[in-house]
Short mmCIF file of N, CA and C and ligand atoms in Angstrom, two decimals:
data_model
loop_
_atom_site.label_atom_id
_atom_site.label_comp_id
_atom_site.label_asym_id
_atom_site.label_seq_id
_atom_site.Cartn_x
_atom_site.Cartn_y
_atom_site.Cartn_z
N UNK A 1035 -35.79 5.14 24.76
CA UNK A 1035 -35.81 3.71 25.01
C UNK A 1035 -35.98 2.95 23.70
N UNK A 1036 -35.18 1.72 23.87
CA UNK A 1036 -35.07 0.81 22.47
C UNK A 1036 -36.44 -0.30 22.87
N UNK A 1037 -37.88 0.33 22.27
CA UNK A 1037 -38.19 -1.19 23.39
C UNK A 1037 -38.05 -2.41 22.70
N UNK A 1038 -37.86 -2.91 21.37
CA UNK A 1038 -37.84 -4.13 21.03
C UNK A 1038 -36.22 -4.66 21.68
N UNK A 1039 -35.18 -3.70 21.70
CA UNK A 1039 -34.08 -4.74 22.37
C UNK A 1039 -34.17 -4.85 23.97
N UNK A 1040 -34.77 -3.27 24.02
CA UNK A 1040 -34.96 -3.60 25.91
C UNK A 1040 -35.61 -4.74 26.61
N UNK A 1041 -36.48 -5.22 25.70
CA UNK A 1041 -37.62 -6.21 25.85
C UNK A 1041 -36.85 -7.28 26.01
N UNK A 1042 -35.93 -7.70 24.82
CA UNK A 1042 -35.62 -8.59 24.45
C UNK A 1042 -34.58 -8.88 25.47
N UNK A 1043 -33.30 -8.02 25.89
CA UNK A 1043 -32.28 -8.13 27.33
C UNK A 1043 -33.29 -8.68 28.58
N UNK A 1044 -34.37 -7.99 28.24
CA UNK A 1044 -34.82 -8.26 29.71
C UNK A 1044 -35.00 -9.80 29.88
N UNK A 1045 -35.48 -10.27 29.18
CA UNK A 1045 -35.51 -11.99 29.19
C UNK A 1045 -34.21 -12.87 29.07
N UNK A 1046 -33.56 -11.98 28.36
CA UNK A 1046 -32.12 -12.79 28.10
C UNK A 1046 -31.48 -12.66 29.62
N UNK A 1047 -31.42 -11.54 30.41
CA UNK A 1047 -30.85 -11.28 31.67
C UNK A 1047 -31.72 -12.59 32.79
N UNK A 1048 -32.90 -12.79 32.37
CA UNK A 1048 -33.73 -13.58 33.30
C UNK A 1048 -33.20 -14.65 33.40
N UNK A 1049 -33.39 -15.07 31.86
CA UNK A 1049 -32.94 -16.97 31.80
C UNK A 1049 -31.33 -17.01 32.11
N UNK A 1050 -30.43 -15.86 32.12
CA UNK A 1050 -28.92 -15.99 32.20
C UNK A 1050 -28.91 -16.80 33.71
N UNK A 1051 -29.83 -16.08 34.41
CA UNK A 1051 -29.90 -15.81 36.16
C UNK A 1051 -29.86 -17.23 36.47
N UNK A 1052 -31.05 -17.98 35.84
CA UNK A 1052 -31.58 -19.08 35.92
C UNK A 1052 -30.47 -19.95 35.84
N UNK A 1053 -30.01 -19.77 34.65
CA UNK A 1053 -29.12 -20.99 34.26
C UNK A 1053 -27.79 -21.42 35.18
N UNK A 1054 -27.45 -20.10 35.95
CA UNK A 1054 -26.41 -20.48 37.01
C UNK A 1054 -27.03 -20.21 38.18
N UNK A 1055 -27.96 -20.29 38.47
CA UNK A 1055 -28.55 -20.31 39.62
C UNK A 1055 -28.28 -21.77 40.73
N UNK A 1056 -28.80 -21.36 42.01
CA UNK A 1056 -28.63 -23.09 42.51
C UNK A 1056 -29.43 -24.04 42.14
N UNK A 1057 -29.74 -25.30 42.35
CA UNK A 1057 -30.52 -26.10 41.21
C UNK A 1057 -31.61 -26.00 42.01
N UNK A 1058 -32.28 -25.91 43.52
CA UNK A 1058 -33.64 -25.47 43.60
C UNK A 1058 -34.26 -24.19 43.05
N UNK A 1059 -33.51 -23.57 42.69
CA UNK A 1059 -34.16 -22.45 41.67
C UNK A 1059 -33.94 -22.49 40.92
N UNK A 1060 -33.18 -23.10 39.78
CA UNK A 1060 -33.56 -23.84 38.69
C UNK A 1060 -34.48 -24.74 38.67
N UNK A 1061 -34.58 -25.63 39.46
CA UNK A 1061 -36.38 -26.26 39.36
C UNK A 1061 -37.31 -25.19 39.49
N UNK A 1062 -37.57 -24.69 40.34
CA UNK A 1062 -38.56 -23.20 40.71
C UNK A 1062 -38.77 -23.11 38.80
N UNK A 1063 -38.43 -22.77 38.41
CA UNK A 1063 -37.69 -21.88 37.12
C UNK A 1063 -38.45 -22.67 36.00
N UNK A 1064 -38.13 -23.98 36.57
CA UNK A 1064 -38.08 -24.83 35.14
C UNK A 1064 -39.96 -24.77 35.54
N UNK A 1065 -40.61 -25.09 36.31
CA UNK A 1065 -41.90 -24.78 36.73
C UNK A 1065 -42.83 -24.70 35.32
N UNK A 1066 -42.24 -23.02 35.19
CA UNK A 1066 -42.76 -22.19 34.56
C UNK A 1066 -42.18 -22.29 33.26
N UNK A 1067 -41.38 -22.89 32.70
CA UNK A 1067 -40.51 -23.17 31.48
C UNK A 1067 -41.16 -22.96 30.15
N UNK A 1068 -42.86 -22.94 30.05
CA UNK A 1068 -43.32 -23.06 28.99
C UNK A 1068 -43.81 -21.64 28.98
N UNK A 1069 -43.84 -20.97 29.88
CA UNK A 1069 -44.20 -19.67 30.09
C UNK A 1069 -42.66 -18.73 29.77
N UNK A 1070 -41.64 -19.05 30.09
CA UNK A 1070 -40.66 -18.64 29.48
C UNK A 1070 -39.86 -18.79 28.20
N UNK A 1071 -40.68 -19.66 27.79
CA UNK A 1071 -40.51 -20.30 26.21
C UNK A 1071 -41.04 -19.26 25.57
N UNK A 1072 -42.79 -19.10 25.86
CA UNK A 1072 -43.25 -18.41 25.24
C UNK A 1072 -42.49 -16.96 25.31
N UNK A 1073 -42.26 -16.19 26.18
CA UNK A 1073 -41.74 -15.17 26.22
C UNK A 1073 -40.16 -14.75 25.51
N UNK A 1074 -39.62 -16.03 24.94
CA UNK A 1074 -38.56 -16.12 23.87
C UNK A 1074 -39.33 -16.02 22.72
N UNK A 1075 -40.43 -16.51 22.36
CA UNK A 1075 -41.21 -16.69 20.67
C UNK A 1075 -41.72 -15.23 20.72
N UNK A 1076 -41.89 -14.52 22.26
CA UNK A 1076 -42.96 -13.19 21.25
C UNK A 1076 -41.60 -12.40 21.48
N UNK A 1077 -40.64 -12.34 21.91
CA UNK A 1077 -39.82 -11.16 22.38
C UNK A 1077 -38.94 -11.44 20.35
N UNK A 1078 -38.49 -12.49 20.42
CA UNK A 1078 -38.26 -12.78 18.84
C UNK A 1078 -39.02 -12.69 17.58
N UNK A 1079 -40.72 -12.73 18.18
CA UNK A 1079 -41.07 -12.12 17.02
C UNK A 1079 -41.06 -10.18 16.97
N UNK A 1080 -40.91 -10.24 18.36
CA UNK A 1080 -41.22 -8.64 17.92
C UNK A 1080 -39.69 -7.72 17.12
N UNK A 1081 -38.89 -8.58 17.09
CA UNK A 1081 -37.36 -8.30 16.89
C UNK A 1081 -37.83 -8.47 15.57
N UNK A 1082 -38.38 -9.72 14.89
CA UNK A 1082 -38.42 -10.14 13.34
C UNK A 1082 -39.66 -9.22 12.41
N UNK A 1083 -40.35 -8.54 13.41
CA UNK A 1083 -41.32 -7.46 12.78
C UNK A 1083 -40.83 -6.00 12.78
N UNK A 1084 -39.83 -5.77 13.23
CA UNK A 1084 -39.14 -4.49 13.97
C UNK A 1084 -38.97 -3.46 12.28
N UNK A 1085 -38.14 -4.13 11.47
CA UNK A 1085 -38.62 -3.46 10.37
C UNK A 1085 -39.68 -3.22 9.93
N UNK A 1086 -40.72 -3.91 9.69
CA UNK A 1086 -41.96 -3.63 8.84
C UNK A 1086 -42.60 -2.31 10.07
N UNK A 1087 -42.39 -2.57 11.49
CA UNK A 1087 -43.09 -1.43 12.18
C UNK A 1087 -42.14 -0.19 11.97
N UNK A 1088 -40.55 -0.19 11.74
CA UNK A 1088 -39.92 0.89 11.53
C UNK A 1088 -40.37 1.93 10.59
N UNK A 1089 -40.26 0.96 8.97
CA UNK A 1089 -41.19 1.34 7.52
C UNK A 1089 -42.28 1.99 8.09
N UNK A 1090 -43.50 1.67 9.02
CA UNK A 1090 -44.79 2.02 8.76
C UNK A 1090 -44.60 3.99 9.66
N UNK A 1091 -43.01 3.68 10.63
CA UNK A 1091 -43.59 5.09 11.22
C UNK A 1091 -43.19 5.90 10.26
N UNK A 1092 -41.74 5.81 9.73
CA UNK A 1092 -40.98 6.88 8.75
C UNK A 1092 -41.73 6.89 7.50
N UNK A 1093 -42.60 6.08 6.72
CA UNK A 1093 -43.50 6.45 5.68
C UNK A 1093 -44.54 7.51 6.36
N UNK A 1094 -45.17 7.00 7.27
CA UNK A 1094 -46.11 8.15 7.58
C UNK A 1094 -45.81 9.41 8.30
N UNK A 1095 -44.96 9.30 8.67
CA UNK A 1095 -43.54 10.54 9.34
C UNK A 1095 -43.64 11.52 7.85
N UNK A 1096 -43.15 11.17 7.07
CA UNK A 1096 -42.80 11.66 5.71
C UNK A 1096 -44.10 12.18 5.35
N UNK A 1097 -45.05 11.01 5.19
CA UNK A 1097 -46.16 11.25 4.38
C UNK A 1097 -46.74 13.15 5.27
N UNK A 1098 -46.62 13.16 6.74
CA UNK A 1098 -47.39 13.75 7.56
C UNK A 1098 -46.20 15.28 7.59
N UNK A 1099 -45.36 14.81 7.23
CA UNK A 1099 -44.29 16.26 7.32
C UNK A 1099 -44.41 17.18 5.66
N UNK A 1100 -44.77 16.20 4.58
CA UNK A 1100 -44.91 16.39 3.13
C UNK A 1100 -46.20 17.25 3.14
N UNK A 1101 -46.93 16.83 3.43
CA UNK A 1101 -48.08 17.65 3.73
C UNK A 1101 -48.58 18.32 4.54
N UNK A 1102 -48.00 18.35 5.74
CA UNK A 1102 -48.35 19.86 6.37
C UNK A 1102 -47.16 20.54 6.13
N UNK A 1103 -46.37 19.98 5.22
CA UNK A 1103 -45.35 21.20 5.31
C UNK A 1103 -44.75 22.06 6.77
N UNK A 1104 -44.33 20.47 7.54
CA UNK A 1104 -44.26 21.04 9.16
C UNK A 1104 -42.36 21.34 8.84
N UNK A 1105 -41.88 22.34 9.84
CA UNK A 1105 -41.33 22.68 9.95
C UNK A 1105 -40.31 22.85 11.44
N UNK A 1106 -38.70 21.83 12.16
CA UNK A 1106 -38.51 21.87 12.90
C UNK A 1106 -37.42 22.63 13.54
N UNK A 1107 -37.06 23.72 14.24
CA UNK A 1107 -35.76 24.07 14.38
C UNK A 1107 -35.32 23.95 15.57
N UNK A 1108 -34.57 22.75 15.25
CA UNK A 1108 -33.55 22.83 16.52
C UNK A 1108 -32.81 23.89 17.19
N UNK A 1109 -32.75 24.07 19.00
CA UNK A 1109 -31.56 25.18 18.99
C UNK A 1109 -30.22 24.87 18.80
N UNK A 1110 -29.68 25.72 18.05
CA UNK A 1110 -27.89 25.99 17.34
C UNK A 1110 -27.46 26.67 18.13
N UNK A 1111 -26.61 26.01 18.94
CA UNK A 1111 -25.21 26.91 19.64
C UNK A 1111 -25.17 27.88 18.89
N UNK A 1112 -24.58 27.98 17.57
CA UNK A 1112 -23.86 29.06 17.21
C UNK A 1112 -24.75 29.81 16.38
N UNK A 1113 -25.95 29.58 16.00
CA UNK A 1113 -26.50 30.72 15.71
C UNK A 1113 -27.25 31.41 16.69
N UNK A 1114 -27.40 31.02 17.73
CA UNK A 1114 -28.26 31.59 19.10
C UNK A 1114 -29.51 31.12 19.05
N UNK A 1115 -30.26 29.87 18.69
CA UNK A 1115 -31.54 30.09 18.41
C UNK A 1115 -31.95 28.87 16.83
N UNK A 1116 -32.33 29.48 16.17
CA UNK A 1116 -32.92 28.96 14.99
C UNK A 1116 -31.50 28.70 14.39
N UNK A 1117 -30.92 27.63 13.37
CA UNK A 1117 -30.35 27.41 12.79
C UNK A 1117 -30.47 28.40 11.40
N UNK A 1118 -29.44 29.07 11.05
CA UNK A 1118 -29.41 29.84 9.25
C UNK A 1118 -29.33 28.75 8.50
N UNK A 1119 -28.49 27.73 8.64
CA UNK A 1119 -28.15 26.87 7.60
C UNK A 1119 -29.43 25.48 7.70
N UNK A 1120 -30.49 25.31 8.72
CA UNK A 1120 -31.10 24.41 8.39
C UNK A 1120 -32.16 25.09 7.40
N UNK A 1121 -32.84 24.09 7.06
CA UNK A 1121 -34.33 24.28 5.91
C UNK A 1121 -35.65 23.85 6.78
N UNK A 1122 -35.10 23.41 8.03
CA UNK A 1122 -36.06 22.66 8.96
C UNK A 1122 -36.92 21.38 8.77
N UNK A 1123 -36.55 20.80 7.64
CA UNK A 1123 -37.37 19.83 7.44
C UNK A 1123 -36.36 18.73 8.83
N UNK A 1124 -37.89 18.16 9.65
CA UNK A 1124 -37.34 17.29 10.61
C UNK A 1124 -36.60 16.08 9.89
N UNK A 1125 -35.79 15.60 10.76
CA UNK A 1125 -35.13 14.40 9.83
C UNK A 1125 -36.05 12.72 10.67
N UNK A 1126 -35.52 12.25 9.84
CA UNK A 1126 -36.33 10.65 9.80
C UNK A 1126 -36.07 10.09 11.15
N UNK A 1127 -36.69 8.78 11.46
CA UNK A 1127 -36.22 8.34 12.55
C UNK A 1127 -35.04 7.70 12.33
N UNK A 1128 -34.55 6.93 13.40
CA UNK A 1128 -32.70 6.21 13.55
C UNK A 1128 -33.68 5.21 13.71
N UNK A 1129 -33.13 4.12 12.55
CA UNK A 1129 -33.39 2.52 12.73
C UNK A 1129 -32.04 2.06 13.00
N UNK A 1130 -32.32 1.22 14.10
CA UNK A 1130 -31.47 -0.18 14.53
C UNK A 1130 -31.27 -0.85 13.89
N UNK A 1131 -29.69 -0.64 13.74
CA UNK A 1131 -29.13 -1.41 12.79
C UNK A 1131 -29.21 -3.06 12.69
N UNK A 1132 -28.96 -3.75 11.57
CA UNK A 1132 -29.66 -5.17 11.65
C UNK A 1132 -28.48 -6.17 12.43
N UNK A 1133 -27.36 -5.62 12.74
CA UNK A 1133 -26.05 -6.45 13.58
C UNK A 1133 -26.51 -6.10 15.31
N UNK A 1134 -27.05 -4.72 15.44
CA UNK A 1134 -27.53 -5.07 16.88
C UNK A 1134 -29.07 -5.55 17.04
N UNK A 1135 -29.78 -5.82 16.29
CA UNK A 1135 -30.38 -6.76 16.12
C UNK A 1135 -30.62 -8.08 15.81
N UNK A 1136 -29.76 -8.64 15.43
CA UNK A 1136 -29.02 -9.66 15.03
C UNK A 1136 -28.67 -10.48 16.35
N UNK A 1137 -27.98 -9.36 17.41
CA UNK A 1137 -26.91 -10.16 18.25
C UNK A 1137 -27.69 -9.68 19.47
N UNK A 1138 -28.80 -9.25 19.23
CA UNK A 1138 -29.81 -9.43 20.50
C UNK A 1138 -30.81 -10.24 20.85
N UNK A 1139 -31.20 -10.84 19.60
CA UNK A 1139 -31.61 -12.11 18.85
C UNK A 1139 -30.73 -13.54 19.64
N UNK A 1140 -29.12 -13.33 19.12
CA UNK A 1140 -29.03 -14.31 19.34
C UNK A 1140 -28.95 -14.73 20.87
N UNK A 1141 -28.02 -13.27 21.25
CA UNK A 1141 -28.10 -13.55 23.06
C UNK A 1141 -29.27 -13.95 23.40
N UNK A 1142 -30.27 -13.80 22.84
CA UNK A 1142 -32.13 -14.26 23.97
C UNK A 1142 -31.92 -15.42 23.22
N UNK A 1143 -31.98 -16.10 22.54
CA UNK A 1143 -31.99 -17.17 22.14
C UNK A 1143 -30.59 -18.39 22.66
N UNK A 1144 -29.56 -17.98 23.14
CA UNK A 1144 -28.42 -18.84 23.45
C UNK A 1144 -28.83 -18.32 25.00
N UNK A 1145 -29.10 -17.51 25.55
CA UNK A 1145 -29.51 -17.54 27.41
C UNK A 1145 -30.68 -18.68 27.35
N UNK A 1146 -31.63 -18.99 26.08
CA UNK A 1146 -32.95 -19.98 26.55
C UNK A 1146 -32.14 -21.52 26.18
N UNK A 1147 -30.99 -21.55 25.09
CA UNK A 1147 -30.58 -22.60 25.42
C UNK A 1147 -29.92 -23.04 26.65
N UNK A 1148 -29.28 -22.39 27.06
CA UNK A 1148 -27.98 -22.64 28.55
C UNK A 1148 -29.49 -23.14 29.62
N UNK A 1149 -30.23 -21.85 29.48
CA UNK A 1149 -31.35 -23.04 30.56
C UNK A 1149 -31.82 -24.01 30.15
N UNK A 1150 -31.86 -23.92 29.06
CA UNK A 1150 -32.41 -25.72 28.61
C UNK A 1150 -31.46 -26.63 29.12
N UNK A 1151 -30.43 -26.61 28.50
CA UNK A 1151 -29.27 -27.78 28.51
C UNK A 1151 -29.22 -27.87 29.99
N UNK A 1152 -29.45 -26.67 30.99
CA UNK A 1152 -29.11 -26.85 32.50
C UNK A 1152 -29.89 -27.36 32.72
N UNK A 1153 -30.97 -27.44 32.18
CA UNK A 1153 -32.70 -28.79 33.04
C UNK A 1153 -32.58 -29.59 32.41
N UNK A 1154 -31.76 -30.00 31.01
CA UNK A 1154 -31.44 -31.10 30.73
C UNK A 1154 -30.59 -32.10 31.61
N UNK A 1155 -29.27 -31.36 31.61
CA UNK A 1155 -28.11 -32.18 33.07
C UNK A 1155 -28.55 -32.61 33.86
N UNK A 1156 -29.89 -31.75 34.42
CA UNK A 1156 -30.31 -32.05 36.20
C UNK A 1156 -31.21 -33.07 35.81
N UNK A 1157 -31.38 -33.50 34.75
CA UNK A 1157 -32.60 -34.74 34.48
C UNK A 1157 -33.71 -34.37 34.43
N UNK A 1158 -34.27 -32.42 34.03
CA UNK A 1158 -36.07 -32.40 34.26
C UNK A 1158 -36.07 -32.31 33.12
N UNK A 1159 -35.12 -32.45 31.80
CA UNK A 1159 -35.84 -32.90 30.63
C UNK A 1159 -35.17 -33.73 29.88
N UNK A 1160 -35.70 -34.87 29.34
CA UNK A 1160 -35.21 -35.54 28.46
C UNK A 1160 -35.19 -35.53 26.68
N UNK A 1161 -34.30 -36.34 26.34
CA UNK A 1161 -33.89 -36.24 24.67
C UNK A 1161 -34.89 -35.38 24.08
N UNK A 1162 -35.94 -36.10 24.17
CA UNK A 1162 -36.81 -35.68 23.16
C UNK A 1162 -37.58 -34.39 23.28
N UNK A 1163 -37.97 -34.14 24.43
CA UNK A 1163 -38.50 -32.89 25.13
C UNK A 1163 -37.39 -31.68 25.09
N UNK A 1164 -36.07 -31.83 25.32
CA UNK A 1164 -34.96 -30.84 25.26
C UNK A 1164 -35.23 -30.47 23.73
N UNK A 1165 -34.98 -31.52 22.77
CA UNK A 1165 -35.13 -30.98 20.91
C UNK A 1165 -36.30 -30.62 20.99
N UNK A 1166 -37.45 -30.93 21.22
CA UNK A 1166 -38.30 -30.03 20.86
C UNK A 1166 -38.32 -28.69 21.20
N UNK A 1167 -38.29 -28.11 22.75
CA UNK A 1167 -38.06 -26.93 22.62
C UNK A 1167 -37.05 -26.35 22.15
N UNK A 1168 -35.64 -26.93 21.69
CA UNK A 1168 -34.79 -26.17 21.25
C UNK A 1168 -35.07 -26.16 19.59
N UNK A 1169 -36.02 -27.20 19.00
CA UNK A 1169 -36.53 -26.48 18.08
C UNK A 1169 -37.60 -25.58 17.84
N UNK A 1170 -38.52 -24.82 18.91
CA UNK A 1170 -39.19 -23.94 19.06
C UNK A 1170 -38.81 -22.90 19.46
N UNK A 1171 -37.65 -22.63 19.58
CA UNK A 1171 -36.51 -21.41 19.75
C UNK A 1171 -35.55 -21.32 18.87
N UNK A 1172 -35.81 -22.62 17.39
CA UNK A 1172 -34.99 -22.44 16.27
C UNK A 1172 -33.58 -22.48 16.91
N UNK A 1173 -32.81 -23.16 17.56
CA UNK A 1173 -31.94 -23.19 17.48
C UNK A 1173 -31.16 -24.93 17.80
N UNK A 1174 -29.98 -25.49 17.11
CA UNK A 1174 -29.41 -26.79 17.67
C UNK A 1174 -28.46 -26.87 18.70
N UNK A 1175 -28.59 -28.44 18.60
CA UNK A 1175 -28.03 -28.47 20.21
C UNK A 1175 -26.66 -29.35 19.78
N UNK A 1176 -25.92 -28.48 20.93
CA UNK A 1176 -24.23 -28.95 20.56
C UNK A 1176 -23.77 -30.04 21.83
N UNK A 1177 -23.98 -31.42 21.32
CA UNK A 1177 -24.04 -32.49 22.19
C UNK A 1177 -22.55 -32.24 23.27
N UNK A 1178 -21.80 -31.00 23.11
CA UNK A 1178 -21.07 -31.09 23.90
C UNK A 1178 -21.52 -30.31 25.31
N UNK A 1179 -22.90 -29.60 25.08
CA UNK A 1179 -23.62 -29.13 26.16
C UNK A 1179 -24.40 -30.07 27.21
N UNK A 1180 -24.37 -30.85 26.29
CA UNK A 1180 -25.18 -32.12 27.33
C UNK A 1180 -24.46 -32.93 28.46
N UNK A 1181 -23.10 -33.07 27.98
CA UNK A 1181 -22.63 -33.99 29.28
C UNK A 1181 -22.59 -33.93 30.65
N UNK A 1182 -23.47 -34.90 31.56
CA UNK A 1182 -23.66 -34.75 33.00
C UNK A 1182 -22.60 -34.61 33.66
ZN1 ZN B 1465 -26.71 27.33 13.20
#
């Protein structure tokens, strides 16, 4: 499991729901709006820390394989068993690359606009209240989303 992008779909799939939903559940929805705000700021920060926690396992991965001198062998089809050609040193972890991170980012962040702009249309938020949260999700608003 990926959990910083799993995390992150899971909210993006929520607010998608929302945003074409019928408009009493889009009010329902909007309710809770600051509670789903928040859950865009931590799911994005945990995306924007994702390196520094990657760094901290594979340094100490290393540090902990360097010194016990641990040793892993995968089974090899073709040698029956232990690999001849490995040395066994385990290999590093697989970091997520920064384009599917990037574009998991932006999907959670463009699903919290579409619900914005949709409680904007229906009138539960106005000018000033819509920019603010769409600047607390860092992102602008394309006045061609707004028209009722
Ligand atoms: Zn082999």
């Amino acid at each position: 499991m990926i959990y910083t992008i799993e995390r992150a779909n899971m909210i993006t799939d929520q607010l998608r729901r929302f945003k074409s939903g019928y408009a009493h559940h889009v009010v329902g929805q909007f309710a809770n709006i600051d509670f789903w705000l928040n859950e865009v700021l931590e799911a994005q920060k945990t995306i924007d820390q994702y390196n520094s926690r990657f760094n901290n396992i594979r340094d100490i991965q290393k540090n902990w394989i360097n010194s016990h001198g641990t040793k892993v062998y995968d089974y090899c089809p073709h040698c029956g068993g232990k690999c001849e050609l490995s040395n066994g040193t385990p290999s590093p972890p697989n970091r997520i690359s920064s384009s599917d991170m990037n574009e998991t980012r932006r999907n959670l962040v463009n699903s919290a606009y579409y619900f914005l702009t949709r409680c904007y249309r229906m009138g539960l938020l106005n000018d000033d209240e819509l920019k603010q949260k769409c600047d607390l999700i860092g992102t602008s608003i394309d006045p061609n989303d707004l028209k009722k």
